[in-house]
């Protein structure tokens, strides 16, 4: 919660509700359509889509190349597209370079592959601090990166939504694409965690 100079502000959920009501009254939106959209993104779309993209890239070098060349198009190959996914750029984490995603302005996020953003992603402290002191914030979130690893903070906007292709963990060479999917977490695809071997 943030407090403005003139007093306490309404919580985000209440403000959103008030805004929705206003837009509905003016005939600008249909609340049934809104509810349908939210249900769709909460239940049908989620990080599982992104995990499928990552597992494919780990097991198919040609696909990996296409994914890094044109994320939106390669993701569409697997049938994932739509709102907030019009321009997805995929960046690869390696042993020497670590990408982490934040939206400093609001909560831009690649919905078709990750679903709706988790609350920590929308947290003002995460958004403000990740750009200034990424190593510290990552460490607080449980990810200790060696000093030699370069950290690149990617700021998601309405123009570009970033997706991290995490490193495939050692010891998973024998696993199939299907077996790799459940290992890939939302946190790893935002870059605040690594994928762990089972
Ligand atoms: Fe945003």
XYZ file of C-alpha atoms and ligand atoms in Angstrom:
199
model
C 0.000 0.000 0.000
C 1.187 3.458 -0.806
C -0.140 6.578 0.873
C -0.428 9.764 -1.133
C 0.095 13.215 0.307
C -3.617 13.881 0.745
C -4.306 10.634 2.578
C -4.730 6.920 2.064
C -5.381 5.696 -1.489
C -7.834 2.943 -2.254
C -6.348 -0.505 -2.690
C -5.695 -1.419 -6.323
C -8.538 -3.955 -6.408
C -11.087 -1.355 -5.313
C -9.769 1.232 -7.732
C -9.954 -1.323 -10.541
C -13.524 -2.174 -9.582
C -14.503 1.499 -9.520
C -12.908 2.012 -12.930
C -14.655 -1.052 -14.344
C -17.982 0.230 -13.022
C -17.434 3.636 -14.576
C -16.510 2.151 -17.950
C -19.520 -0.167 -17.800
C -21.891 2.716 -16.980
C -20.600 4.632 -19.958
C -21.153 1.568 -22.119
C -17.472 1.243 -22.937
C -17.019 -2.294 -21.667
C -19.210 -5.316 -21.047
C -18.479 -6.789 -17.585
C -19.378 -10.290 -18.834
C -16.665 -10.026 -21.470
C -14.222 -8.759 -18.819
C -15.001 -11.636 -16.439
C -14.631 -14.114 -19.290
C -11.228 -12.717 -20.179
C -9.982 -12.877 -16.609
C -11.188 -16.470 -16.184
C -9.544 -17.404 -19.471
C -6.157 -16.019 -18.398
C -6.435 -17.403 -14.867
C -7.372 -20.936 -15.826
C -6.536 -21.715 -19.445
C -3.435 -19.654 -20.008
C -0.564 -19.866 -17.607
C 3.145 -20.525 -17.232
C 2.621 -24.024 -18.657
C 2.545 -22.484 -22.139
C 5.901 -20.842 -21.553
C 7.295 -24.065 -20.106
C 6.361 -25.862 -23.342
C 8.171 -23.202 -25.351
C 11.295 -23.544 -23.194
C 11.315 -27.360 -23.285
C 10.983 -27.265 -27.079
C 13.892 -24.812 -27.345
C 16.045 -27.020 -25.101
C 15.456 -30.090 -27.243
C 15.244 -28.614 -30.745
C 18.206 -26.369 -31.744
C 16.411 -25.135 -34.866
C 13.410 -24.071 -32.808
C 15.703 -22.398 -30.266
C 17.258 -20.336 -33.075
C 13.855 -19.286 -34.405
C 12.704 -18.428 -30.867
C 15.670 -16.137 -30.230
C 15.302 -14.599 -33.716
C 11.592 -13.858 -33.531
C 9.945 -14.792 -30.258
C 6.384 -13.900 -31.244
C 6.497 -16.023 -34.418
C 8.154 -19.057 -32.777
C 5.728 -18.949 -29.851
C 2.841 -18.767 -32.309
C 4.129 -22.000 -33.907
C 3.080 -23.756 -30.689
C -0.323 -22.073 -30.826
C 0.253 -19.383 -28.188
C -0.645 -15.838 -29.189
C -2.927 -12.953 -28.366
C -3.253 -10.107 -25.932
C -0.016 -8.732 -24.498
C 1.899 -11.155 -26.687
C 2.068 -9.097 -29.862
C 5.792 -8.504 -29.531
C 7.611 -11.007 -27.337
C 11.390 -10.945 -27.316
C 13.129 -14.023 -25.899
C 16.528 -13.689 -24.249
C 18.746 -16.571 -23.208
C 20.315 -17.037 -19.799
C 23.741 -18.647 -19.803
C 26.486 -19.414 -17.307
C 27.879 -15.902 -17.823
C 24.832 -13.739 -18.604
C 21.661 -13.518 -16.571
C 18.548 -11.686 -17.817
C 15.783 -10.662 -15.446
C 12.471 -9.019 -16.395
C 10.652 -6.190 -14.685
C 8.045 -3.636 -15.702
C 9.088 -0.405 -14.006
C 5.936 1.485 -15.050
C 3.134 -0.971 -14.362
C 2.989 -4.728 -14.864
C 3.556 -5.480 -18.576
C 3.918 -9.233 -18.912
C 3.719 -11.765 -21.781
C 0.232 -13.153 -21.050
C 0.088 -15.823 -23.807
C 3.092 -17.665 -22.351
C 3.003 -16.817 -18.637
C -0.642 -16.027 -17.863
C -1.378 -13.171 -15.459
C 1.517 -11.633 -13.519
C 2.033 -12.785 -9.901
C 1.624 -10.199 -7.112
C 5.378 -9.883 -6.446
C 5.892 -8.800 -10.070
C 3.428 -5.938 -9.563
C 4.950 -4.949 -6.218
C 6.289 -1.345 -6.320
C 9.428 -2.406 -4.410
C 10.266 -5.117 -6.966
C 9.695 -2.688 -9.831
C 11.778 0.099 -8.339
C 14.633 -1.917 -6.877
C 15.249 -4.505 -9.614
C 16.636 -1.859 -11.959
C 18.846 -0.274 -9.290
C 20.185 -3.265 -7.380
C 19.326 -6.444 -9.272
C 21.969 -8.610 -7.599
C 20.667 -7.760 -4.133
C 17.006 -8.225 -5.056
C 17.749 -11.562 -6.757
C 19.675 -12.700 -3.709
C 16.740 -11.755 -1.465
C 14.519 -13.835 -3.748
C 16.835 -16.812 -3.279
C 19.005 -16.539 -6.362
C 22.690 -15.987 -5.598
C 24.649 -15.177 -8.741
C 28.448 -15.341 -8.770
C 30.175 -11.937 -9.118
C 31.402 -12.801 -12.610
C 27.881 -13.231 -13.988
C 26.632 -10.209 -15.912
C 23.064 -9.216 -15.059
C 20.870 -7.553 -17.690
C 17.589 -6.055 -16.475
C 14.901 -6.057 -19.188
C 12.166 -3.478 -18.780
C 8.889 -4.773 -20.226
C 6.700 -2.151 -21.841
C 3.626 -1.976 -24.015
C 6.058 -2.270 -26.952
C 8.129 -5.275 -25.885
C 7.328 -8.167 -23.554
C 10.403 -10.124 -22.520
C 10.573 -13.849 -21.891
C 13.658 -15.494 -20.422
C 14.880 -18.771 -21.872
C 16.470 -20.281 -18.755
C 19.543 -22.481 -18.796
C 18.819 -26.179 -19.090
C 20.076 -27.653 -15.818
C 22.928 -30.152 -15.827
C 21.841 -33.729 -15.285
C 18.729 -33.465 -17.469
C 20.354 -34.679 -20.699
C 18.398 -37.945 -20.590
C 15.003 -36.251 -20.204
C 12.542 -35.844 -23.076
C 10.795 -32.627 -24.045
C 7.647 -33.772 -22.186
C 9.656 -34.627 -19.074
C 11.383 -31.238 -19.106
C 8.145 -29.189 -19.212
C 7.200 -29.573 -15.517
C 10.686 -28.444 -14.410
C 10.295 -24.991 -15.976
C 8.856 -22.467 -13.527
C 7.299 -19.050 -14.052
C 10.069 -17.583 -11.853
C 12.760 -19.014 -14.147
C 11.059 -17.485 -17.200
C 11.023 -14.050 -15.531
C 14.639 -14.568 -14.475
C 14.288 -14.475 -10.684
C 15.188 -18.161 -10.339
C 17.002 -20.930 -12.186
C 15.531 -24.203 -13.338
C 16.574 -26.998 -11.019
C 17.286 -30.586 -12.032
C 14.732 -33.043 -10.569
Fe 3.879 -2.108 -17.785
